[in-house]
Every structure is written in C-alpha cells, then in structure tokens.
Amino acid sequence: MVEKGQIKSLEDAKLYDKEELLDLNIEIMEYTEVTEFEPKQNVLTIKLKENDGVSYVYYDYLILATGSTQIKHGKSKNDDTRYISYKNYLESKKSLDTLNNSKNVVIVVAGFIGLELADSLDVEKNITLVDRMDYPLFRYFDEKFIKIIYEKCPSNIEFQLNDAIYKIEEKTNGKLKVYFFNGDIKDDIDVIVSASNGKPNSELFIDKIKLNYDKTVGVNSFLQTSADNVYAIGDLVLQTLIDEDLPKNQFFLPLVSNAFKTALIAAENILTGNTQKNIPTNKTIATKFGKYYLASSGFTELDAISHFCEVDQITKEFFFENDESSDEGYLKIQLTFTKDAKQVVGAQILSVSRMAIENINVLSMIIREKLTFFEIMKLDFYFQPEIQPFINVVLQTALSGIYENKTMNN
C-alpha cells in the first residue's frame, strides 16, 4: 500500500494508534524483548533495550501472540539487504528501502503475499515470481479458474512455475546470479524476497509448554495451552479447515483473519471462563493482481480430493457492461459442492470490480452454515434494478448448479 501510494508511509500501516490503546488503559512496553518464559511461576523475564536492563512481568493470564517468521533464501548474514522478507515492521522498513533501489527482483513463492508484492512494485522493475507448484495461489484456487491472471499478467512480471532455486552466486558487482532446477538462469538480480508462510515464532516456549510437530503451540478448543492460564493465538496455532469431523484436518494458516478471530476468542475465554470454542476456518481471502480482484473461501477441488470428499463444480460468468467481448465489468463465480447433498463447500471469485468480490463474505457464511443449493434459494436477497441489474449473482450461480445437475442426471 505504501508502494501504491495508498498510505503515505510505513508508519501509517496500522490498525490502531498508540494513543487509542493508552486511552483504554492499556500499558504498552515498547523496545522490550521477552527473554524467558516461566509458566509455572507466571512470570516473564524482559530485557529493556534502552538501557539493557532486566526486569520481570508477573501475570494472571497470558496470551501468546508472537506470530511467524518468513524463511530467507541464501546463505548470507541477516544484515545482507539482497535477501529480504517483510513479516514485521523492522523487516518491512529495511525491505522497502531495498526494493525502491532495485531493478531486478526475484520473489520466492507465488502465494497471495508474493502476488500482492509483485502487483505493488513499480512497472519499471523486472519481477520473477518463483513457485514449486504448477500455478500461483494453489492453496486457494483451482488452476483452470485463475489461469487468466498469469496469461494476462503485467508485462514486467514473469512466472517461474513448477521450479525452484537450487544455487545462488554472489557476483563481484554485488548482484546475484540465480540458477533454477529447470536450467534457467536469472542474472544481475538485485534482491531475492521471501514471500513464504514461514514458521511460527515459538522458540521461547520450547520445553515450557506443549508444542506440535511443526513447532506450532498445542491448544485445546478454547485456545488454552498446556498451561491453563496461558492462551495462544494467530500464527502460533493450527487451524481446522471447514469441518472439525474430517480426519487430519489441521493446518498452519497464517492469515490476518485467523489472528483477529482467535484473539477475540482468547480474550473472551479469559473474561468468561472458557465459553467460546475456536471454530473451523474457511481460509477466506481476497487479493488483487494486475487488473483482477480474486477471492476464495472453503475447499478447492484439490482440498476436496485430499479429504476424500466427492464434489462437483459449477462456474458462472456475468458481464455487467453487456459486452462479452470485453472483460470490463466481468465477474466469474465458481462453487464447489458435494455430489450427494449439493452442499456448498468452496467458492472462488474473479472480477475486475473490487465491489464484486464482497460476495465472498456471503459465500463464506453459506459454507459455514453448510447450506445446499436449495437452501440458498430460500435466502432473502434484495432486488433493486437501479442498484443491481439482475438477480443476486450468488443465487443465480446456485440456480445454475441445480439446473445443470438435473440436466446431467436426466
């Protein structure tokens, strides 16, 4: 958003001002590092960066919210600006300066973090997006659905798919030479950016509380850790996808929406004595790449296959400008549904309209409530031709799903 000029500086990229928190009687300990965690004694050892002093904080309840860290590529020192990530403020500040002064950029992992970064950079930069998978955003979309975004991507962006970096040479001019497994070489690279999900920041909790195999923090349904008065939220905890009854259905999903949701649940449970369970996530996301807005919620086709769920899909296109030769005003919706009950378990949206992807929030609720096509037909959607020229697009897609399935079965 800084690169696009939507906010003036990185300092403005925040949800709350310090003064707002102080007005709520919240104490803020800036420039302070937690060095030890002792859950049996309910105490944190902290290091004050201003004077290197050591102090202690005692607590009745504690919420762990240390987030996650992206893995940098290359074997250089942490202060080498040719290998960057931007998960926190300090990293982002350094990375922004580096990117502004770079011409040739390699971004590792073409997930929505990587695509958003590529989309935000100046069109004069040469950008290569690298991913081991066959297509970008594979965790959230089906390949055939979003193929258009990399077929019609900005001319300064190139995809290096089904591939990975196997060697990096540091040149005498300070630039990098990047070798790929498929034999391709990118020369005179200024910076390599890690846009991967990374790993949870749980090193401080090792041997103090229970951790999972992937170093996420083990929690119960109320987000309690193995220490009863300690809760964990956000990127530290695994999330259940869609249905808690499905086997092997917990994943590391570092999304802001999950951090926000789990923070509210943990706070409420501390206040009320564990009355709110953490519900499964739909991994609902929205993003933009080139001129296209994209949104997704629930299962992709690959998700459904991996959970032994037999599904069909219905895709419907809409042209708001009455010109099918142009994609101005274009909207495409795809619903993934179970073959037997016609229950919607996944949804994907692609459009040139930012407002059109707001439909993903309605679809996320439909997935959460496990509604079928017939139940969607009974929902109360408004109709006003001056605002919306035809029946709600979600309802129309569901109706098409019913009709096409009846046609195929007859």
CSV table of C-alpha atoms in Angstrom, one decimal, residues 19-401:
chain,number,residue,atom,x,y,z
A,19,GLU,CA,-2.9,6.9,21.9
A,20,GLU,CA,-6.0,4.9,21.3
A,21,LEU,CA,-4.6,2.0,23.3
A,22,LEU,CA,-3.4,4.3,26.1
A,23,ASP,CA,-6.9,5.8,26.3
A,24,LEU,CA,-8.2,2.2,27.0
A,25,ASN,CA,-5.8,2.0,30.0
A,26,ILE,CA,-3.6,-0.5,28.1
A,27,GLU,CA,0.1,-0.4,29.1
A,28,ILE,CA,2.5,-0.5,26.2
A,29,MET,CA,6.1,-1.7,26.7
A,30,GLU,CA,8.0,-0.6,23.7
A,31,TYR,CA,11.5,-1.6,22.8
A,32,THR,CA,11.3,-4.5,25.2
A,33,GLU,CA,12.3,-8.1,24.5
A,34,VAL,CA,10.9,-11.2,26.4
A,35,THR,CA,14.0,-13.4,27.1
A,36,GLU,CA,12.5,-16.0,29.3
A,37,PHE,CA,9.0,-17.5,29.9
A,38,GLU,CA,8.3,-19.4,33.1
A,39,PRO,CA,4.6,-20.6,33.1
A,40,LYS,CA,4.9,-22.5,36.4
A,41,GLN,CA,5.9,-19.2,38.1
A,42,ASN,CA,3.6,-17.0,35.9
A,43,VAL,CA,6.5,-14.7,35.1
A,44,LEU,CA,8.2,-13.2,32.0
A,45,THR,CA,11.8,-12.0,32.1
A,46,ILE,CA,12.2,-8.9,29.9
A,47,LYS,CA,15.1,-7.0,28.5
A,48,LEU,CA,14.8,-3.3,28.2
A,49,LYS,CA,16.6,-2.2,25.0
A,50,GLU,CA,17.0,1.4,26.1
A,51,ASN,CA,19.5,0.5,28.9
A,52,ASP,CA,20.0,-3.2,28.6
A,53,GLY,CA,18.3,-3.6,32.0
A,54,VAL,CA,16.4,-6.8,33.0
A,55,SER,CA,13.0,-6.8,34.7
A,56,TYR,CA,10.1,-9.2,35.4
A,57,VAL,CA,6.5,-9.1,34.5
A,58,TYR,CA,4.1,-11.3,36.6
A,59,TYR,CA,0.7,-12.2,35.1
A,60,ASP,CA,-2.6,-13.9,36.0
A,61,TYR,CA,-3.3,-14.8,32.4
A,62,LEU,CA,-1.1,-14.6,29.3
A,63,ILE,CA,-1.8,-14.6,25.6
A,64,LEU,CA,1.0,-15.7,23.3
A,65,ALA,CA,0.9,-13.8,20.0
A,66,THR,CA,4.5,-13.9,18.7
A,67,GLY,CA,3.4,-14.7,15.1
A,68,SER,CA,5.6,-16.3,12.5
A,69,THR,CA,8.8,-15.5,10.5
A,70,GLN,CA,9.4,-16.0,6.8
A,71,ILE,CA,12.4,-18.1,5.8
A,72,LYS,CA,15.1,-16.1,3.9
A,73,HIS,CA,16.8,-17.5,0.9
A,74,GLY,CA,20.6,-17.5,0.5
A,75,LYS,CA,23.4,-18.2,3.0
A,76,SER,CA,24.3,-14.6,3.7
A,77,LYS,CA,24.2,-12.7,7.0
A,78,ASN,CA,21.0,-11.3,8.4
A,79,ASP,CA,22.0,-7.7,7.5
A,80,ASP,CA,22.6,-8.5,3.8
A,81,THR,CA,19.9,-6.5,2.1
A,82,ARG,CA,20.0,-8.7,-1.0
A,83,TYR,CA,18.0,-11.4,0.8
A,84,ILE,CA,14.9,-9.9,2.4
A,85,SER,CA,11.5,-10.7,4.0
A,86,TYR,CA,8.9,-8.3,5.4
A,87,LYS,CA,6.8,-10.1,8.1
A,88,ASN,CA,7.3,-7.4,10.8
A,89,TYR,CA,7.7,-3.7,10.9
A,90,LEU,CA,11.5,-3.6,11.1
A,91,GLU,CA,12.0,-6.0,8.3
A,92,SER,CA,9.4,-4.2,6.2
A,93,LYS,CA,11.2,-0.9,6.7
A,94,LYS,CA,14.5,-2.3,5.5
A,95,SER,CA,12.9,-4.2,2.7
A,96,LEU,CA,11.0,-1.1,1.4
A,97,ASP,CA,14.3,0.9,1.0
A,98,THR,CA,15.9,-2.1,-0.8
A,99,LEU,CA,13.0,-2.6,-3.2
A,100,ASN,CA,12.9,1.0,-4.0
A,101,ASN,CA,16.5,0.9,-5.2
A,102,SER,CA,16.2,-2.5,-7.0
A,103,LYS,CA,15.7,-3.1,-10.7
A,104,ASN,CA,15.6,-6.9,-11.0
A,105,VAL,CA,13.6,-8.7,-8.3
A,106,VAL,CA,13.0,-12.4,-7.6
A,107,ILE,CA,10.1,-13.2,-5.3
A,108,VAL,CA,10.0,-16.8,-3.9
A,109,VAL,CA,6.6,-18.3,-3.5
A,110,ALA,CA,3.7,-17.2,-5.7
A,111,GLY,CA,1.1,-17.2,-3.0
A,112,PHE,CA,-1.1,-14.2,-2.3
A,113,ILE,CA,1.7,-12.5,-0.3
A,114,GLY,CA,4.1,-12.8,-3.3
A,115,LEU,CA,1.5,-11.7,-5.8
A,116,GLU,CA,0.5,-8.7,-3.8
A,117,LEU,CA,4.1,-7.6,-3.5
A,118,ALA,CA,4.7,-8.1,-7.3
A,119,ASP,CA,1.5,-6.2,-8.0
A,120,SER,CA,2.5,-3.3,-5.8
A,121,LEU,CA,6.0,-2.7,-7.3
A,122,ASP,CA,6.8,-0.2,-9.9
A,123,VAL,CA,6.1,-1.3,-13.5
A,124,GLU,CA,9.7,-0.4,-14.4
A,125,LYS,CA,11.1,-3.3,-12.3
A,126,ASN,CA,11.6,-6.7,-13.7
A,127,ILE,CA,10.0,-9.2,-11.4
A,128,THR,CA,10.2,-13.0,-11.4
A,129,LEU,CA,7.7,-15.0,-9.3
A,130,VAL,CA,9.0,-18.5,-8.3
A,131,ASP,CA,6.9,-21.4,-7.1
A,132,ARG,CA,7.3,-25.1,-6.9
A,133,MET,CA,3.7,-25.6,-7.8
A,134,ASP,CA,2.2,-25.7,-11.3
A,135,TYR,CA,0.3,-22.4,-10.8
A,136,PRO,CA,0.1,-19.5,-8.4
A,137,LEU,CA,-2.2,-19.3,-5.4
A,138,PHE,CA,-2.6,-23.1,-5.4
A,139,ARG,CA,-3.8,-23.2,-1.7
A,140,TYR,CA,-6.8,-21.0,-2.5
A,141,PHE,CA,-7.8,-21.5,-6.2
A,142,ASP,CA,-8.2,-24.2,-8.8
A,143,GLU,CA,-5.8,-23.8,-11.8
A,144,LYS,CA,-8.4,-23.6,-14.5
A,145,PHE,CA,-10.2,-20.9,-12.6
A,146,ILE,CA,-7.4,-18.4,-12.3
A,147,LYS,CA,-5.4,-19.2,-15.4
A,148,ILE,CA,-6.3,-15.9,-16.8
A,149,ILE,CA,-4.3,-13.9,-14.2
A,150,TYR,CA,-0.9,-15.2,-15.3
A,151,GLU,CA,-1.9,-15.4,-19.0
A,152,LYS,CA,-2.7,-11.7,-18.9
A,153,CYS,CA,-0.3,-10.6,-16.2
A,154,PRO,CA,1.6,-7.2,-16.4
A,155,SER,CA,4.4,-7.4,-18.9
A,156,ASN,CA,7.1,-6.7,-16.3
A,157,ILE,CA,6.2,-9.9,-14.3
A,158,GLU,CA,7.3,-13.4,-15.2
A,159,PHE,CA,6.3,-16.6,-13.6
A,160,GLN,CA,8.8,-19.4,-12.9
A,161,LEU,CA,6.4,-22.2,-12.0
A,162,ASN,CA,7.0,-25.9,-11.2
A,163,ASP,CA,10.5,-24.8,-10.3
A,164,ALA,CA,12.8,-23.7,-7.5
A,165,ILE,CA,16.1,-22.1,-6.9
A,166,TYR,CA,19.0,-24.5,-6.4
A,167,LYS,CA,22.0,-22.2,-6.4
A,168,ILE,CA,22.8,-18.5,-5.9
A,169,GLU,CA,26.1,-16.9,-6.9
A,170,GLU,CA,27.2,-13.6,-5.4
A,171,LYS,CA,28.8,-11.6,-8.2
A,172,THR,CA,31.7,-9.2,-7.8
A,173,ASN,CA,29.4,-6.2,-8.7
A,174,GLY,CA,27.3,-7.0,-5.7
A,175,LYS,CA,24.4,-8.5,-7.7
A,176,LEU,CA,23.2,-12.1,-7.7
A,177,LYS,CA,23.1,-14.9,-10.3
A,178,VAL,CA,20.2,-17.3,-9.7
A,179,TYR,CA,20.1,-20.8,-11.0
A,180,PHE,CA,16.9,-22.8,-11.3
A,181,PHE,CA,16.4,-26.6,-11.3
A,182,ASN,CA,14.9,-26.5,-14.8
A,183,GLY,CA,18.1,-25.0,-16.2
A,184,ASP,CA,17.0,-21.3,-16.4
A,185,ILE,CA,19.3,-18.6,-15.1
A,186,LYS,CA,18.5,-15.1,-13.9
A,187,ASP,CA,21.4,-12.7,-13.9
A,188,ASP,CA,22.1,-9.3,-12.3
A,189,ILE,CA,19.4,-9.8,-9.6
A,190,ASP,CA,19.3,-7.1,-7.1
A,191,VAL,CA,17.2,-8.7,-4.4
A,192,ILE,CA,15.6,-12.1,-3.5
A,193,VAL,CA,12.4,-11.7,-1.5
A,194,SER,CA,10.9,-14.5,0.6
A,195,ALA,CA,7.1,-14.4,0.5
A,196,SER,CA,6.6,-17.9,2.1
A,197,ASN,CA,4.4,-18.6,5.0
A,198,GLY,CA,7.5,-19.3,7.1
A,199,LYS,CA,7.4,-20.8,10.6
A,200,PRO,CA,5.9,-19.9,14.0
A,201,ASN,CA,8.0,-17.9,16.4
A,202,SER,CA,7.8,-20.5,19.2
A,203,GLU,CA,11.4,-20.9,20.2
A,204,LEU,CA,10.9,-19.2,23.6
A,205,PHE,CA,8.2,-21.8,24.5
A,206,ILE,CA,10.3,-25.0,23.9
A,207,ASP,CA,10.2,-27.3,27.0
A,208,LYS,CA,7.9,-24.8,28.7
A,209,ILE,CA,4.5,-25.8,27.1
A,210,LYS,CA,3.4,-28.4,24.7
A,211,LEU,CA,4.4,-27.8,21.0
A,212,ASN,CA,3.2,-29.7,17.9
A,213,TYR,CA,5.4,-31.4,15.4
A,214,ASP,CA,5.6,-28.3,13.3
A,215,LYS,CA,6.5,-26.1,16.3
A,216,THR,CA,3.0,-24.5,16.5
A,217,VAL,CA,1.7,-24.3,20.0
A,218,GLY,CA,-0.6,-27.1,21.1
A,219,VAL,CA,-4.0,-25.7,22.3
A,220,ASN,CA,-7.4,-27.1,23.1
A,221,SER,CA,-10.7,-25.9,21.5
A,222,PHE,CA,-10.7,-22.8,23.8
A,223,LEU,CA,-7.1,-21.9,22.7
A,224,GLN,CA,-5.7,-22.9,26.1
A,225,THR,CA,-2.1,-24.2,26.0
A,226,SER,CA,-0.8,-27.0,28.3
A,227,ALA,CA,-0.5,-24.2,31.0
A,228,ASP,CA,-4.1,-23.5,31.9
A,229,ASN,CA,-3.8,-19.7,32.3
A,230,VAL,CA,-1.8,-19.3,29.0
A,231,TYR,CA,-3.5,-19.0,25.7
A,232,ALA,CA,-2.1,-18.9,22.2
A,233,ILE,CA,-3.5,-17.2,19.0
A,234,GLY,CA,-2.8,-16.3,15.4
A,235,ASP,CA,0.1,-17.9,13.6
A,236,LEU,CA,1.1,-19.9,16.6
A,237,VAL,CA,-1.8,-22.3,16.4
A,238,LEU,CA,-3.1,-24.8,13.9
A,239,GLN,CA,-6.5,-24.1,12.3
A,240,THR,CA,-9.1,-26.7,11.4
A,241,LEU,CA,-10.4,-26.3,7.9
A,242,ILE,CA,-14.2,-26.2,7.4
A,243,ASP,CA,-15.2,-29.2,9.3
A,244,GLU,CA,-13.7,-30.5,12.6
A,245,ASP,CA,-15.0,-34.0,12.0
A,246,LEU,CA,-12.8,-34.5,9.0
A,247,PRO,CA,-9.6,-36.5,9.7
A,248,LYS,CA,-6.1,-34.9,9.5
A,249,ASN,CA,-7.7,-31.5,9.0
A,250,GLN,CA,-5.5,-29.1,10.9
A,251,PHE,CA,-3.2,-26.7,9.0
A,252,PHE,CA,-0.8,-23.8,9.6
A,253,LEU,CA,-2.7,-20.9,8.0
A,254,PRO,CA,-1.1,-17.6,8.8
A,255,LEU,CA,-3.9,-15.3,7.9
A,256,VAL,CA,-4.8,-12.0,9.5
A,257,SER,CA,-8.4,-13.1,9.7
A,258,ASN,CA,-7.4,-16.1,11.8
A,259,ALA,CA,-5.3,-13.9,14.1
A,260,PHE,CA,-8.2,-11.5,14.6
A,261,LYS,CA,-10.7,-14.2,15.3
A,262,THR,CA,-8.5,-16.2,17.7
A,263,ALA,CA,-7.5,-13.0,19.6
A,264,LEU,CA,-11.2,-12.2,20.3
A,265,ILE,CA,-11.9,-15.8,21.3
A,266,ALA,CA,-9.0,-16.0,23.7
A,267,ALA,CA,-9.9,-12.6,25.3
A,268,GLU,CA,-13.5,-13.7,25.8
A,269,ASN,CA,-12.5,-17.0,27.3
A,270,ILE,CA,-10.2,-15.3,29.9
A,271,LEU,CA,-13.1,-13.0,30.8
A,272,THR,CA,-15.9,-15.6,30.9
A,273,GLY,CA,-14.1,-18.9,31.9
A,274,ASN,CA,-13.9,-20.7,28.5
A,275,THR,CA,-17.3,-20.2,27.0
A,276,GLN,CA,-16.2,-19.8,23.3
A,277,LYS,CA,-14.6,-22.5,21.2
A,278,ASN,CA,-12.4,-21.8,18.2
A,279,ILE,CA,-14.5,-22.6,15.2
A,280,PRO,CA,-13.0,-24.1,11.9
A,281,THR,CA,-11.7,-21.6,9.4
A,282,ASN,CA,-12.8,-21.3,5.7
A,283,LYS,CA,-9.4,-19.7,4.9
A,284,THR,CA,-11.3,-16.9,3.3
A,285,ILE,CA,-9.0,-14.5,1.4
A,286,ALA,CA,-9.2,-11.7,-1.1
A,287,THR,CA,-6.4,-10.2,-3.1
A,288,LYS,CA,-5.6,-8.3,-6.3
A,289,PHE,CA,-3.2,-9.0,-9.2
A,290,GLY,CA,-2.9,-6.9,-12.3
A,291,LYS,CA,-6.4,-5.7,-13.1
A,292,TYR,CA,-8.1,-8.7,-11.5
A,293,TYR,CA,-9.6,-9.0,-8.0
A,294,LEU,CA,-9.7,-12.5,-6.6
A,295,ALA,CA,-11.4,-14.1,-3.5
A,296,SER,CA,-11.7,-17.6,-2.2
A,297,SER,CA,-13.3,-19.4,0.7
A,298,GLY,CA,-13.5,-23.1,1.7
A,299,PHE,CA,-12.3,-26.1,-0.3
A,300,THR,CA,-10.6,-26.1,-3.6
A,301,GLU,CA,-11.0,-29.2,-5.8
A,302,LEU,CA,-7.6,-30.4,-4.6
A,303,ASP,CA,-8.7,-29.9,-0.9
A,304,ALA,CA,-11.8,-31.9,-1.5
A,305,ILE,CA,-9.9,-34.8,-3.1
A,306,SER,CA,-7.4,-34.9,-0.3
A,307,HIS,CA,-10.3,-35.2,2.2
A,308,PHE,CA,-12.0,-37.9,0.2
A,309,CYS,CA,-14.9,-35.7,-0.5
A,310,GLU,CA,-16.7,-36.3,-3.8
A,311,VAL,CA,-17.6,-32.9,-5.3
A,312,ASP,CA,-18.7,-31.2,-8.5
A,313,GLN,CA,-18.3,-27.6,-9.5
A,314,ILE,CA,-20.4,-25.0,-11.2
A,315,THR,CA,-18.9,-21.9,-12.8
A,316,LYS,CA,-21.0,-18.9,-14.0
A,317,GLU,CA,-19.8,-15.7,-15.8
A,318,PHE,CA,-21.5,-12.3,-15.6
A,319,PHE,CA,-21.0,-9.3,-17.8
A,320,PHE,CA,-22.2,-6.1,-16.1
A,321,GLU,CA,-21.4,-3.9,-19.2
A,322,ASN,CA,-23.3,-6.1,-21.6
A,323,ASP,CA,-20.2,-6.6,-23.7
A,324,GLU,CA,-18.9,-10.1,-23.7
A,325,SER,CA,-16.0,-9.2,-26.0
A,326,SER,CA,-14.5,-7.1,-23.1
A,327,ASP,CA,-13.7,-8.2,-19.6
A,328,GLU,CA,-14.7,-4.7,-18.2
A,329,GLY,CA,-17.5,-5.4,-15.8
A,330,TYR,CA,-16.6,-9.1,-15.8
A,331,LEU,CA,-17.3,-11.4,-12.9
A,332,LYS,CA,-16.8,-15.2,-12.6
A,333,ILE,CA,-18.0,-17.3,-9.7
A,334,GLN,CA,-17.2,-21.0,-9.1
A,335,LEU,CA,-19.0,-23.1,-6.4
A,336,THR,CA,-17.6,-26.4,-5.2
A,337,PHE,CA,-20.4,-28.7,-3.8
A,338,THR,CA,-20.9,-32.2,-2.6
A,339,LYS,CA,-22.3,-34.6,-5.2
A,340,ASP,CA,-24.8,-36.2,-2.9
A,341,ALA,CA,-26.4,-33.3,-0.8
A,342,LYS,CA,-25.4,-30.4,-3.1
A,343,GLN,CA,-23.9,-28.7,-0.1
A,344,VAL,CA,-21.5,-25.8,-0.9
A,345,VAL,CA,-18.0,-26.5,0.5
A,346,GLY,CA,-16.0,-24.0,-1.6
A,347,ALA,CA,-16.3,-20.8,-3.5
A,348,GLN,CA,-14.0,-18.7,-5.8
A,349,ILE,CA,-14.5,-15.3,-7.4
A,350,LEU,CA,-12.6,-13.4,-10.1
A,351,SER,CA,-13.6,-10.0,-11.2
A,352,VAL,CA,-12.3,-6.6,-12.4
A,353,SER,CA,-14.6,-5.0,-9.9
A,354,ARG,CA,-13.5,-4.6,-6.3
A,355,MET,CA,-17.1,-4.5,-5.0
A,356,ALA,CA,-17.9,-7.8,-6.7
A,357,ILE,CA,-15.6,-9.8,-4.6
A,358,GLU,CA,-17.5,-8.7,-1.4
A,359,ASN,CA,-19.8,-11.6,-2.4
A,360,ILE,CA,-17.1,-13.9,-0.9
A,361,ASN,CA,-18.2,-12.9,2.6
A,362,VAL,CA,-21.8,-14.1,1.9
A,363,LEU,CA,-20.4,-17.3,0.4
A,364,SER,CA,-18.2,-17.9,3.4
A,365,MET,CA,-21.3,-17.7,5.6
A,366,ILE,CA,-23.0,-20.2,3.3
A,367,ILE,CA,-20.1,-22.6,3.6
A,368,ARG,CA,-20.0,-22.1,7.4
A,369,GLU,CA,-23.8,-22.9,7.7
A,370,LYS,CA,-23.4,-25.9,5.4
A,371,LEU,CA,-26.1,-24.7,3.1
A,372,THR,CA,-27.2,-26.6,0.0
A,373,PHE,CA,-28.2,-25.1,-3.3
A,374,PHE,CA,-31.9,-25.5,-2.4
A,375,GLU,CA,-31.3,-23.7,0.9
A,376,ILE,CA,-29.6,-20.9,-0.8
A,377,MET,CA,-32.7,-20.4,-3.0
A,378,LYS,CA,-34.6,-19.6,0.2
A,379,LEU,CA,-32.3,-16.9,1.4
A,380,ASP,CA,-33.5,-13.3,1.4
A,381,PHE,CA,-31.6,-11.4,-1.2
A,382,TYR,CA,-32.7,-7.9,-2.2
A,383,PHE,CA,-33.6,-6.9,-5.7
A,384,GLN,CA,-33.4,-3.3,-7.0
A,385,PRO,CA,-32.7,-3.0,-10.7
A,386,GLU,CA,-31.2,0.5,-10.3
A,387,ILE,CA,-28.5,-0.9,-7.9
A,388,GLN,CA,-28.2,-4.4,-9.2
A,389,PRO,CA,-29.5,-5.1,-12.8
A,390,PHE,CA,-30.3,-8.7,-12.2
A,391,ILE,CA,-31.0,-11.3,-9.5
A,392,ASN,CA,-28.1,-11.7,-7.0
A,393,VAL,CA,-25.1,-13.5,-8.6
A,394,VAL,CA,-24.8,-16.0,-5.7
A,395,LEU,CA,-28.4,-17.0,-6.1
A,396,GLN,CA,-28.1,-17.3,-9.9
A,397,THR,CA,-25.0,-19.5,-9.6
A,398,ALA,CA,-26.8,-21.8,-7.2
A,399,LEU,CA,-29.8,-22.0,-9.5
A,400,SER,CA,-27.5,-22.9,-12.4
A,401,GLY,CA,-26.0,-25.6,-10.2
